[in-house]
Coordinates of N, CA and C and ligand atoms in Angstrom, one line a residue:
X89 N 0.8 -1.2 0.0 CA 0.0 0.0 0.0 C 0.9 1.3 0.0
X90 N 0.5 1.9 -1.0 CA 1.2 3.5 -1.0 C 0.0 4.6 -1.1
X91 N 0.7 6.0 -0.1 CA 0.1 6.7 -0.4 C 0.7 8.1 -1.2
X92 N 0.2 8.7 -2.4 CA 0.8 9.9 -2.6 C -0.2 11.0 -2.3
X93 N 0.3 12.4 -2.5 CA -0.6 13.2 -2.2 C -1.0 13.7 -3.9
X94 N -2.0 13.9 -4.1 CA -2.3 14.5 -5.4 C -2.5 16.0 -5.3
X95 N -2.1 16.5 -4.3 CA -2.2 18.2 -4.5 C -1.1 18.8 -4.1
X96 N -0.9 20.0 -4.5 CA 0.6 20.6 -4.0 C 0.9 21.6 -3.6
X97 N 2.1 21.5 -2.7 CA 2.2 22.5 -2.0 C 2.4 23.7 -2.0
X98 N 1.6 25.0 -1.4 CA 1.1 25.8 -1.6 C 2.0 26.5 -1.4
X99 N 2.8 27.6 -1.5 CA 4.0 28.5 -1.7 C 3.4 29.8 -2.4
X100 N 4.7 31.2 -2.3 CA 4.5 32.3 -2.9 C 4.3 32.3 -4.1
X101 N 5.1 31.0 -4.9 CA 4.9 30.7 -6.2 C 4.0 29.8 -7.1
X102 N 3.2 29.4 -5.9 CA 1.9 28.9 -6.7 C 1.5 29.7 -7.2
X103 N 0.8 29.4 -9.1 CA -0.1 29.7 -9.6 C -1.0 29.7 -9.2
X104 N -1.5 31.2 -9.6 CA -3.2 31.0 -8.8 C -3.9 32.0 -10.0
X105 N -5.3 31.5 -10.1 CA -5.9 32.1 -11.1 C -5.8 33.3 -11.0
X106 N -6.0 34.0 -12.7 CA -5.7 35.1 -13.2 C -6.7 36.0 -12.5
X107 N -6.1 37.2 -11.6 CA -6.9 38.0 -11.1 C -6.8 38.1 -9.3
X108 N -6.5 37.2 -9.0 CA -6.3 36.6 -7.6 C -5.3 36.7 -7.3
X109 N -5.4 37.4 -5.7 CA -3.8 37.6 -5.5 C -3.0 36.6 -4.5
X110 N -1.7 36.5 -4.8 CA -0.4 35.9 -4.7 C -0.6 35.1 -3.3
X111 N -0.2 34.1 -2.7 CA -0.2 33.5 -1.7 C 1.0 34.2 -0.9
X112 N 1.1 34.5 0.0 CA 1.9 35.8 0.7 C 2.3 34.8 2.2
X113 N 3.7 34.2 2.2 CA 3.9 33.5 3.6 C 5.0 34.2 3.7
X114 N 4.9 34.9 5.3 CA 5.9 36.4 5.5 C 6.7 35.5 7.1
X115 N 7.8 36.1 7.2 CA 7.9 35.4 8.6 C 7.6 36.6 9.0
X116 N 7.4 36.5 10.7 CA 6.9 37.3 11.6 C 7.8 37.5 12.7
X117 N 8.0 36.1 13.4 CA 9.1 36.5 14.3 C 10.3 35.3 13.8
X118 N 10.9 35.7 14.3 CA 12.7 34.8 13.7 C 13.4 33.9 15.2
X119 N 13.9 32.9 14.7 CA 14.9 32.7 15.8 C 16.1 33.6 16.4
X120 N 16.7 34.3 15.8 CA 18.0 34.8 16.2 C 17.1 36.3 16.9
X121 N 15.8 36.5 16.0 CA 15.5 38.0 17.0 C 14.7 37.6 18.4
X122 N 13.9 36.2 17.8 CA 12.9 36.0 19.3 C 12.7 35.1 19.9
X123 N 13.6 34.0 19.2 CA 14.0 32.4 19.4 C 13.1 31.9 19.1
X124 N 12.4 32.0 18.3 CA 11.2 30.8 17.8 C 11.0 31.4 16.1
X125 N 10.4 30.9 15.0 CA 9.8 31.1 14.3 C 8.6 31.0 14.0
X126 N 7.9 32.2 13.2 CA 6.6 31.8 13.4 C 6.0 32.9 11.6
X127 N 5.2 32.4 11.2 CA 5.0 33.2 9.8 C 3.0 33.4 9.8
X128 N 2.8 34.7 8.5 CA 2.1 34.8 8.7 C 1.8 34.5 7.4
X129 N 0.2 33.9 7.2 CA 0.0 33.4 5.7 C -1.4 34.3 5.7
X130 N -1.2 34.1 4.0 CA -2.2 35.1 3.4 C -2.5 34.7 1.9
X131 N -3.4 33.9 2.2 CA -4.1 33.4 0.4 C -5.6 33.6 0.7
X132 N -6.0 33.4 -1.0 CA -6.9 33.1 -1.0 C -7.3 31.8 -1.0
X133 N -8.9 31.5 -0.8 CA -9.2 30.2 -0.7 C -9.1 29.4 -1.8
X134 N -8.7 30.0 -3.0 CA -9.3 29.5 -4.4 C -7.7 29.3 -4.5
X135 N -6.6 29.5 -4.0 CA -5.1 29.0 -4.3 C -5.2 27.4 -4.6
X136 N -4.2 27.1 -5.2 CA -3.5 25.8 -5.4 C -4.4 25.3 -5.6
X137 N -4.4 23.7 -5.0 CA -5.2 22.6 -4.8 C -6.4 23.0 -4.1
X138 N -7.8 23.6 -4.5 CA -8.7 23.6 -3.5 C -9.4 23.1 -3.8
X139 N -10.7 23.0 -3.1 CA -12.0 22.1 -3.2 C -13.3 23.6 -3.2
X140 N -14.0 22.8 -4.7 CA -15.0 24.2 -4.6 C -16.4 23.6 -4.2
X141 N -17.3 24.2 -3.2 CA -18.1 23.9 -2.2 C -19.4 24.6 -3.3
X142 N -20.8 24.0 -3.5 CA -21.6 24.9 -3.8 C -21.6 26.4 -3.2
X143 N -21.6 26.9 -2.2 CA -21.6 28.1 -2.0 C -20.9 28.8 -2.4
X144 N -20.0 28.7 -3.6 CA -18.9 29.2 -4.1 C -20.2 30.0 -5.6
X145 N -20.5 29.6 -6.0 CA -21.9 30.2 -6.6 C -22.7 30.1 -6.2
X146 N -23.3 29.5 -5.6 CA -24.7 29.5 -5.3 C -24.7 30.4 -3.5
X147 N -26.2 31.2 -3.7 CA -25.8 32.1 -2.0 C -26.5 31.5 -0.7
X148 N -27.6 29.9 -1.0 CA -27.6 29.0 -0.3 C -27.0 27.9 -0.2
X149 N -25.7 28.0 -1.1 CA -25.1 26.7 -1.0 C -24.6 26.2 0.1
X150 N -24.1 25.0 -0.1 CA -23.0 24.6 1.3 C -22.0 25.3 0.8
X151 N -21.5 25.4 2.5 CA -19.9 25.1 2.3 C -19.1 24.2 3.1
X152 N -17.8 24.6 2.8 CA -17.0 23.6 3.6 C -17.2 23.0 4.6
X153 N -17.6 24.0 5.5 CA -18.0 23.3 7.0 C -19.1 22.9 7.0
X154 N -20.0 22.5 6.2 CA -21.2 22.4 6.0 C -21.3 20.5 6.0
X155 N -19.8 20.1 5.6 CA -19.5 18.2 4.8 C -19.3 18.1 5.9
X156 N -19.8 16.5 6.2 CA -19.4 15.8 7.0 C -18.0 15.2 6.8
X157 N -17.1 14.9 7.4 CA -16.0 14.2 6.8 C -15.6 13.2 6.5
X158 N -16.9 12.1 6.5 CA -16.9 11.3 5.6 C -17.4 11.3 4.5
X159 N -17.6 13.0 4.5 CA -18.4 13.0 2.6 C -16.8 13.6 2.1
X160 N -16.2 13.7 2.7 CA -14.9 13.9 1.7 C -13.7 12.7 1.5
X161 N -13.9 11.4 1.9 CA -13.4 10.3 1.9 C -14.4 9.5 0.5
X162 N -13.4 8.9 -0.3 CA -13.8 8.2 -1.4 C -13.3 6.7 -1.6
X163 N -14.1 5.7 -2.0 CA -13.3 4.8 -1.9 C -13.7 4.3 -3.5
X164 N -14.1 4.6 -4.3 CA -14.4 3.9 -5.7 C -14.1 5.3 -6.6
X165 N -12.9 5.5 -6.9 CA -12.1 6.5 -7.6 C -11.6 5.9 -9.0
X166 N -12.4 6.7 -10.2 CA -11.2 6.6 -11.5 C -10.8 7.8 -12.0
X167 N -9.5 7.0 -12.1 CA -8.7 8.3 -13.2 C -8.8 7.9 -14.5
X168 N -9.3 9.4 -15.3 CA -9.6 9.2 -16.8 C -8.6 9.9 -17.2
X169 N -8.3 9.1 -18.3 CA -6.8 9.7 -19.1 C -7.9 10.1 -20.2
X170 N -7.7 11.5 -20.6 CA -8.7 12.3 -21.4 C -7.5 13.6 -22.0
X171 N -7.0 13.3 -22.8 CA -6.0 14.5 -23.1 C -6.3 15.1 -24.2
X172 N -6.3 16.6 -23.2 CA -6.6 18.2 -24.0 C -6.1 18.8 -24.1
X173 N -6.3 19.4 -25.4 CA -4.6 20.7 -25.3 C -5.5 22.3 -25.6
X174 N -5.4 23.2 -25.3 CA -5.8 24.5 -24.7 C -7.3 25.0 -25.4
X175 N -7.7 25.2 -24.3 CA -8.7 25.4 -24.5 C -10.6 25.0 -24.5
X176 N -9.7 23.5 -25.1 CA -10.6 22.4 -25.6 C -11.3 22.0 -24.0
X177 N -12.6 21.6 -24.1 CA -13.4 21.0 -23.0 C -13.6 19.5 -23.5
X178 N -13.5 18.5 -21.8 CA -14.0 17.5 -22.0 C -15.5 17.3 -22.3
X179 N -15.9 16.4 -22.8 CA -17.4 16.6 -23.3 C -18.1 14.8 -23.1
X180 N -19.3 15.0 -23.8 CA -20.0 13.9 -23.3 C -19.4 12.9 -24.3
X181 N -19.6 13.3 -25.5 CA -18.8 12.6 -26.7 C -17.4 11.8 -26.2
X182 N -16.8 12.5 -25.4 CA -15.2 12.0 -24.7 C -15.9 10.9 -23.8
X183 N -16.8 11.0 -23.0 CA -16.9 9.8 -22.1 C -17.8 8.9 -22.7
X184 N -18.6 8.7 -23.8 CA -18.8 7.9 -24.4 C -18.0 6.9 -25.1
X185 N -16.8 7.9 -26.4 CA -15.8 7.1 -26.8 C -14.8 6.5 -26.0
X186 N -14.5 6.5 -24.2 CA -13.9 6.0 -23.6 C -13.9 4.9 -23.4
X187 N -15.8 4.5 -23.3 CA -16.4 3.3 -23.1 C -16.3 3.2 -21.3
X188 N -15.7 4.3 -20.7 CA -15.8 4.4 -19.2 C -17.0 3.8 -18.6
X189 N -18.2 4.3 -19.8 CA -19.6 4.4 -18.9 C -20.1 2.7 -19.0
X190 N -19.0 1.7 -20.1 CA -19.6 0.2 -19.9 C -18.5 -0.3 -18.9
X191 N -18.0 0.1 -18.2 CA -16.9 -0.8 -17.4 C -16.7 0.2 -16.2
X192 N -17.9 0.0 -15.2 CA -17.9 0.2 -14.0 C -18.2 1.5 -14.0
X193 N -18.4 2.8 -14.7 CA -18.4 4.1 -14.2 C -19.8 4.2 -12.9
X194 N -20.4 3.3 -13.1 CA -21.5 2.9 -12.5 C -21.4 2.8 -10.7
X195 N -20.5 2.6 -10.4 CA -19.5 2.4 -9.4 C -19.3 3.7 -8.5
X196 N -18.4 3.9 -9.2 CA -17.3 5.1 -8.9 C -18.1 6.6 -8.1
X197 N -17.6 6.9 -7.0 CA -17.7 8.0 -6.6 C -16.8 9.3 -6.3
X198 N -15.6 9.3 -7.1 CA -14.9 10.2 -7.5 C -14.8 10.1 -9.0
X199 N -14.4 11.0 -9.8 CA -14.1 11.3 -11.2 C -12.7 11.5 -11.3
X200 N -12.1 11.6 -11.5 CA -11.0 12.5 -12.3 C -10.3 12.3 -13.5
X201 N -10.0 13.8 -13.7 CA -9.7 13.8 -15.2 C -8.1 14.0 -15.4
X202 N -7.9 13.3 -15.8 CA -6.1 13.8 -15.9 C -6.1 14.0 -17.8
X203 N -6.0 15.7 -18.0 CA -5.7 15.9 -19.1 C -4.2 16.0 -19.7
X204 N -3.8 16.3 -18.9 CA -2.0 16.2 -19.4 C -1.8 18.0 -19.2
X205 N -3.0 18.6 -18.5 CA -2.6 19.7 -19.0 C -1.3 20.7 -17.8
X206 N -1.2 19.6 -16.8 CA -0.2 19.8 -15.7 C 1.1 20.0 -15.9
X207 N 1.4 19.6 -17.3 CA 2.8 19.5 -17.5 C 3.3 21.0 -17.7
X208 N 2.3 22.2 -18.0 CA 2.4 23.3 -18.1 C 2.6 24.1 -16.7
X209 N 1.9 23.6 -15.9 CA 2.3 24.3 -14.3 C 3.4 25.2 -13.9
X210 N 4.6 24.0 -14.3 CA 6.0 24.2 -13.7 C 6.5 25.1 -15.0
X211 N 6.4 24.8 -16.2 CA 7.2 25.6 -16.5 C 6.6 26.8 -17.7
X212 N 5.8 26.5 -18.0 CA 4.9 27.4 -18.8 C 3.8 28.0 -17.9
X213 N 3.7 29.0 -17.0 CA 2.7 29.1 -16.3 C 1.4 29.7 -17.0
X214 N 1.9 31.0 -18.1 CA 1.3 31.0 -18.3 C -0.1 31.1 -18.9
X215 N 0.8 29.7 -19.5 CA -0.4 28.9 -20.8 C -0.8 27.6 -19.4
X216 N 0.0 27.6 -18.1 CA -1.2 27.1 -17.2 C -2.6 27.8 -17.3
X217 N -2.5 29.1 -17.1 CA -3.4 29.7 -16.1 C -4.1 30.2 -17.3
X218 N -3.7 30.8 -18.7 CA -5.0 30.9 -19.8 C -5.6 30.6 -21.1
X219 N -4.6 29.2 -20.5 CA -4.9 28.4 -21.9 C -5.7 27.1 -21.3
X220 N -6.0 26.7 -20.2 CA -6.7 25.6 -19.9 C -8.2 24.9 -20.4
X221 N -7.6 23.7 -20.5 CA -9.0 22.7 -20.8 C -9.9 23.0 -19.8
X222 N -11.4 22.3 -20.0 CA -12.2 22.0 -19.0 C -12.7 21.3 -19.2
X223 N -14.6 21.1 -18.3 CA -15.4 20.4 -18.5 C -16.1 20.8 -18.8
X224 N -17.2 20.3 -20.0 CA -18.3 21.4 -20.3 C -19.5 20.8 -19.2
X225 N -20.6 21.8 -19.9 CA -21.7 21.8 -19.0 C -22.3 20.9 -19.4
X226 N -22.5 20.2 -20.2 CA -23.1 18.9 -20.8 C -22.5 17.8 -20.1
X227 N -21.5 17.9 -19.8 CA -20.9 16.7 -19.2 C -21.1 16.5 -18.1
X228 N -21.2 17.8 -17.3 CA -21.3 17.7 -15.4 C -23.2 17.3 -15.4
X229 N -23.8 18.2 -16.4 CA -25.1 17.4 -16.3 C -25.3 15.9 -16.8
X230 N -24.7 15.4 -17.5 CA -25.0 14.3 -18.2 C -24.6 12.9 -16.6
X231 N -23.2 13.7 -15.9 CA -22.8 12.6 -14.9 C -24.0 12.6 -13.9
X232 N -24.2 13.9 -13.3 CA -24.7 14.0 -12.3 C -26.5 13.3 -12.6
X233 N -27.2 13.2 -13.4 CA -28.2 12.6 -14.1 C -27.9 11.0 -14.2
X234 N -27.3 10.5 -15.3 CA -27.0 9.3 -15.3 C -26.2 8.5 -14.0
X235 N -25.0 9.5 -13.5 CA -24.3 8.5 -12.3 C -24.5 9.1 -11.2
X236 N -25.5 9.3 -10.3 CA -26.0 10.0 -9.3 C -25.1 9.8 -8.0
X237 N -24.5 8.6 -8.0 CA -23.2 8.4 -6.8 C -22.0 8.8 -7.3
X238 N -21.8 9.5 -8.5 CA -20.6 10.4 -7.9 C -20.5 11.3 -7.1
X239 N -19.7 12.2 -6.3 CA -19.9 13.1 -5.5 C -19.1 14.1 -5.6
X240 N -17.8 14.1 -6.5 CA -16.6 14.8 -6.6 C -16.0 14.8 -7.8
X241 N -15.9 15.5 -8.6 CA -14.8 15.7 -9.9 C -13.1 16.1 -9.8
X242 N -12.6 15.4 -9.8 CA -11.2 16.7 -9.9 C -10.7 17.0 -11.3
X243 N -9.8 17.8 -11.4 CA -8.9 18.2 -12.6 C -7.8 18.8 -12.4
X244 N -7.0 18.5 -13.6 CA -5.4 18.8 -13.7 C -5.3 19.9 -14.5
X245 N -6.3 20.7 -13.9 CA -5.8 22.2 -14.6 C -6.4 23.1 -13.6
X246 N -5.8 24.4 -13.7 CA -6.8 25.8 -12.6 C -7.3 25.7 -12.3
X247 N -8.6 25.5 -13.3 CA -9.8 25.4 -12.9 C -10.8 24.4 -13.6
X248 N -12.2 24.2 -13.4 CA -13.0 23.3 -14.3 C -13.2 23.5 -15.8
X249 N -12.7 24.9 -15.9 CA -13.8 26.0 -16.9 C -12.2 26.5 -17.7
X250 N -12.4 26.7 -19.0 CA -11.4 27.2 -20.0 C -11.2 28.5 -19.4
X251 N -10.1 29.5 -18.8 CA -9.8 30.7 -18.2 C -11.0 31.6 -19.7
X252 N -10.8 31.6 -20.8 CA -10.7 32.1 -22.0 C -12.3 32.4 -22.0
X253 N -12.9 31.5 -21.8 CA -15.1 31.3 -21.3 C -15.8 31.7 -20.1
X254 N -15.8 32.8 -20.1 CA -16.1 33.0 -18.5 C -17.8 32.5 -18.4
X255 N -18.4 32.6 -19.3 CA -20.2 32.5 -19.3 C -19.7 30.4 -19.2
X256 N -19.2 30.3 -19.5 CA -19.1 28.6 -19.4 C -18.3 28.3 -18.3
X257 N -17.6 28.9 -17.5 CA -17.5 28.9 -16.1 C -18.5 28.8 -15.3
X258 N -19.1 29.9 -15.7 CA -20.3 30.0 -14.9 C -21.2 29.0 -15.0
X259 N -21.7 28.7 -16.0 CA -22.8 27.5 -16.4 C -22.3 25.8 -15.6
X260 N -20.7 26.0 -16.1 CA -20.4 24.8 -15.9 C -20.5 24.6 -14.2
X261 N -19.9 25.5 -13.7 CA -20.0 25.6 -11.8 C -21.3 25.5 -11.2
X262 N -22.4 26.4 -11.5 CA -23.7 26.3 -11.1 C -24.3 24.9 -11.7
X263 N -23.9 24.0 -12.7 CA -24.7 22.8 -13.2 C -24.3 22.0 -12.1
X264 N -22.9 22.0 -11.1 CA -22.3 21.2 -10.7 C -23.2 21.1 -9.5
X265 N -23.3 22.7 -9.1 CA -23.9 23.0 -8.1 C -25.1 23.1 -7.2
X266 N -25.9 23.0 -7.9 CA -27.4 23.3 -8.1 C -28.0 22.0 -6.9
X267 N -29.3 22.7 -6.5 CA -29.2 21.3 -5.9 C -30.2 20.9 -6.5
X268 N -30.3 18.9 -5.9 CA -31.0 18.5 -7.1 C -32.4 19.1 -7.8
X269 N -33.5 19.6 -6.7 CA -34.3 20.2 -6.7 C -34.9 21.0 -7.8
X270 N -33.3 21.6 -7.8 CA -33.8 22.9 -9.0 C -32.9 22.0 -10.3
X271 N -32.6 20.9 -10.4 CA -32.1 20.5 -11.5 C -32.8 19.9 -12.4
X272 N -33.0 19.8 -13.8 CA -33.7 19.3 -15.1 C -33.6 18.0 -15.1
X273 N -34.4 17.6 -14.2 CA -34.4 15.9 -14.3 C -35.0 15.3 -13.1
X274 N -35.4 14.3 -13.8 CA -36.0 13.6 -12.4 C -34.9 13.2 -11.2
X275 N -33.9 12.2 -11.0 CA -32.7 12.0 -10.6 C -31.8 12.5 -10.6
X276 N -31.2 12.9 -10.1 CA -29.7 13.1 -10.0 C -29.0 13.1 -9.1
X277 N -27.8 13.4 -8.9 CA -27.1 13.3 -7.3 C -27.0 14.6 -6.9
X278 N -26.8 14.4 -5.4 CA -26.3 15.4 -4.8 C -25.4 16.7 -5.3
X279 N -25.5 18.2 -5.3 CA -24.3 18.6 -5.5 C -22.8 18.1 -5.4
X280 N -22.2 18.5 -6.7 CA -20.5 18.3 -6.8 C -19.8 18.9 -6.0
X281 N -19.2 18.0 -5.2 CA -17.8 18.9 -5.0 C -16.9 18.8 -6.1
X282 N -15.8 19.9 -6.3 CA -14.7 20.1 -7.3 C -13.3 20.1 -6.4
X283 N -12.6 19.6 -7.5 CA -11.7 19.5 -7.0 C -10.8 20.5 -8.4
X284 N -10.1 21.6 -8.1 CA -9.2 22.1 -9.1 C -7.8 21.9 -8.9
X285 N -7.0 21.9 -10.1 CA -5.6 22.3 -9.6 C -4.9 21.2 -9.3
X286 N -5.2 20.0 -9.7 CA -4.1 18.4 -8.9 C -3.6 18.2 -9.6
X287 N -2.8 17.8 -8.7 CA -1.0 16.8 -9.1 C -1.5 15.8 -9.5
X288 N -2.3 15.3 -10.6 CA -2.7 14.1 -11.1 C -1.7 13.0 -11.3
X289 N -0.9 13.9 -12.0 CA 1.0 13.1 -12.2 C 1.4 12.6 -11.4
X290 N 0.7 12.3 -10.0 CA 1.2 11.6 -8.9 C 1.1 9.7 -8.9
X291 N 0.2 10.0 -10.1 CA -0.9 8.6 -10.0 C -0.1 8.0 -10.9
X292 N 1.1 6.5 -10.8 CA 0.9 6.2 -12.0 C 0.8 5.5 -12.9
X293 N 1.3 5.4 -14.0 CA 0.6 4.7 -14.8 C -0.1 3.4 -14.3
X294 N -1.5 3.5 -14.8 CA -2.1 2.1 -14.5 C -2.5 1.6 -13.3
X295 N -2.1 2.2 -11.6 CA -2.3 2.1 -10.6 C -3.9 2.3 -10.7
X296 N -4.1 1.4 -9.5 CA -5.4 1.9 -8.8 C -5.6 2.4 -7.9
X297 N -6.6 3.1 -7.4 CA -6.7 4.2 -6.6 C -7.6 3.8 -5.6
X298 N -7.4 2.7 -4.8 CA -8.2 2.0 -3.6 C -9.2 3.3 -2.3
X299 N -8.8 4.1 -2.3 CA -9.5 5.5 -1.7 C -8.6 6.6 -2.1
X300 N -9.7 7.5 -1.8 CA -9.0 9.0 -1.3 C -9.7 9.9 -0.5
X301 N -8.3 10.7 -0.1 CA -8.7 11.7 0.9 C -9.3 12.9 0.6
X302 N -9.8 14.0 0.6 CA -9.7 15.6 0.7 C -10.1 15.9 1.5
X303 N -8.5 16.6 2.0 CA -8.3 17.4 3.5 C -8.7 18.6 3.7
X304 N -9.2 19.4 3.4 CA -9.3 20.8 3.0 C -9.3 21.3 4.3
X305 N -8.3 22.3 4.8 CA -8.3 23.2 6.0 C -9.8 23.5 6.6
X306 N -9.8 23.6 7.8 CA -10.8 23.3 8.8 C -11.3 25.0 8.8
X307 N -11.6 25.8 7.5 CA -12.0 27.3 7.5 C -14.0 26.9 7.7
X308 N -14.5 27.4 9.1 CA -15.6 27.7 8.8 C -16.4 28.9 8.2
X309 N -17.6 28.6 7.6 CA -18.1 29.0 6.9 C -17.9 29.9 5.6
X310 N -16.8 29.4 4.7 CA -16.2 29.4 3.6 C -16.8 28.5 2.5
X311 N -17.0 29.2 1.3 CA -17.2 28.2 0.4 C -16.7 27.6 -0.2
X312 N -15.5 27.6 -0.2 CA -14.5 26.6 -0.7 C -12.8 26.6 -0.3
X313 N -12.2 25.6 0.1 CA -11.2 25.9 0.6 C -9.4 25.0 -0.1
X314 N -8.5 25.7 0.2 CA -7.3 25.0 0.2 C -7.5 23.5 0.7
X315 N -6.9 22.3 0.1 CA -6.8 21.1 0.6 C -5.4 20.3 0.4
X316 N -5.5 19.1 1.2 CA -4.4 18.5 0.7 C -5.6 17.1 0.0
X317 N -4.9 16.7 -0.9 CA -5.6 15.4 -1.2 C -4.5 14.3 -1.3
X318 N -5.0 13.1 -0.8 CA -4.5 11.9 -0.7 C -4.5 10.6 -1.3
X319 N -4.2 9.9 -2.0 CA -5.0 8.9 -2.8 C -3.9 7.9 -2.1
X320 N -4.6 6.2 -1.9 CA -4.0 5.4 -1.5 C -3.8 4.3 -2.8
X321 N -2.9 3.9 -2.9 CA -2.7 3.2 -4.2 C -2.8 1.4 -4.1
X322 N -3.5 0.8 -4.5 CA -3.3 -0.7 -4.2 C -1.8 -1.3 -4.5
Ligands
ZN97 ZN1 -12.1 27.2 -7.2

């Protein structure tokens, strides 16, 4: 059994979406001035690796403190190898031709997408931050309708949504988020959690993903927060 973490660590030099400011970790007091160390941090919630809570759109949504924390524990996780190069959204078309949906997607209560578009992170930031793939809005309705026990999506890019589409940001977040009630269908599942921003390249080739974690800092009444995520590998 191994564990890696699939999200990364948060620093001055994490990319953080366009518009949003810089993760700021200052020291405060020093050893040689006061004998201890101690720093002050200053991000937003939307840095790095976070988890987006309905109330991140929506103004009754949950939020973070809102999950129990075994709604953020997964044990039937796939990673989808789905590779996108800028711009381009995953689509329903993509999870059809996968054939995902005849071999267990039925199952699974995490998603994730590993587009390859991570490899841009480190050294192209950034065509990280405005050239990104996503998920369209057909697709988060299509899951949430047909596979009603998923609970969580992640992705290997900023965010869900192409930087470049802000009206499909929007659509695609609130489809995720909505609760079932106000959603176009008889069934569906629960509001998505999202996961943005993972170290998917942690996973690899071919492993399986026996659970996972998402740790997300203990911020009450936030709608969405920094996390670490964990995946345990068989
Ligand atoms: Zn977010």
């Amino acid at each position: 059994m191994k564990h890696v973490y699939l999200s990364y660590y948060l620093q001055e030099e994490s990319p953080v979406y366009v518009g949003l400011k810089k993760p700021s970790i200052q020291s405060e007091c020093s050893i040689p001035r006061d004998g201890y160390n101690t720093s002050i941090i200053s991000v937003e919630n939307h840095s790095g690796t976070h988890v987006d809570a309905p109330a991140h759109f929506l103004e009754e949504g949950k939020t973070i403190s809102d999950y129990n924390l075994s709604e953020f524990i997964f044990n039937r996780v796939m990673l989808w190898e789905c590779e996108k190069n800028s711009h381009e959204l995953v689509t329903v078309e993509d999870l059809l031709e996968s054939h995902l949906t005849e071999s267990g997607l039925d199952n699974v209560d995490c998603l994730l997408i590993r587009t390859g578009f991570f490899k841009y992170r480190k050294n192209n930031v950034e065509k990280y931050l405005t050239h990104n793939p996503g998920i369209s809005e057909d697709l988060i309705h299509y899951l949430r309708e047909k596979f009603p026990q998923i609970r969580a999506l992640g992705i290997d890019c900023v965010s869900i949504s192409p930087y470049t589409n802000p009206a499909s940001a929007n659509k695609a977040h609130k489809t995720a988020f909505l609760g079932s009630e106000d959603f176009n269908g008889d069934t569906c599942s629960e509001p998505l959690l999202l996961i943005e921003d993972m170290k998917l390249q942690a996973v690899p080739k071919n492993a399986i993903i026996e659970k996972l974690f998402i740790v997300p800092w203990q911020l009450k009444g936030v709608d969405s927060a920094p996390c670490s995520v964990i995946a345990q590998l068989k």
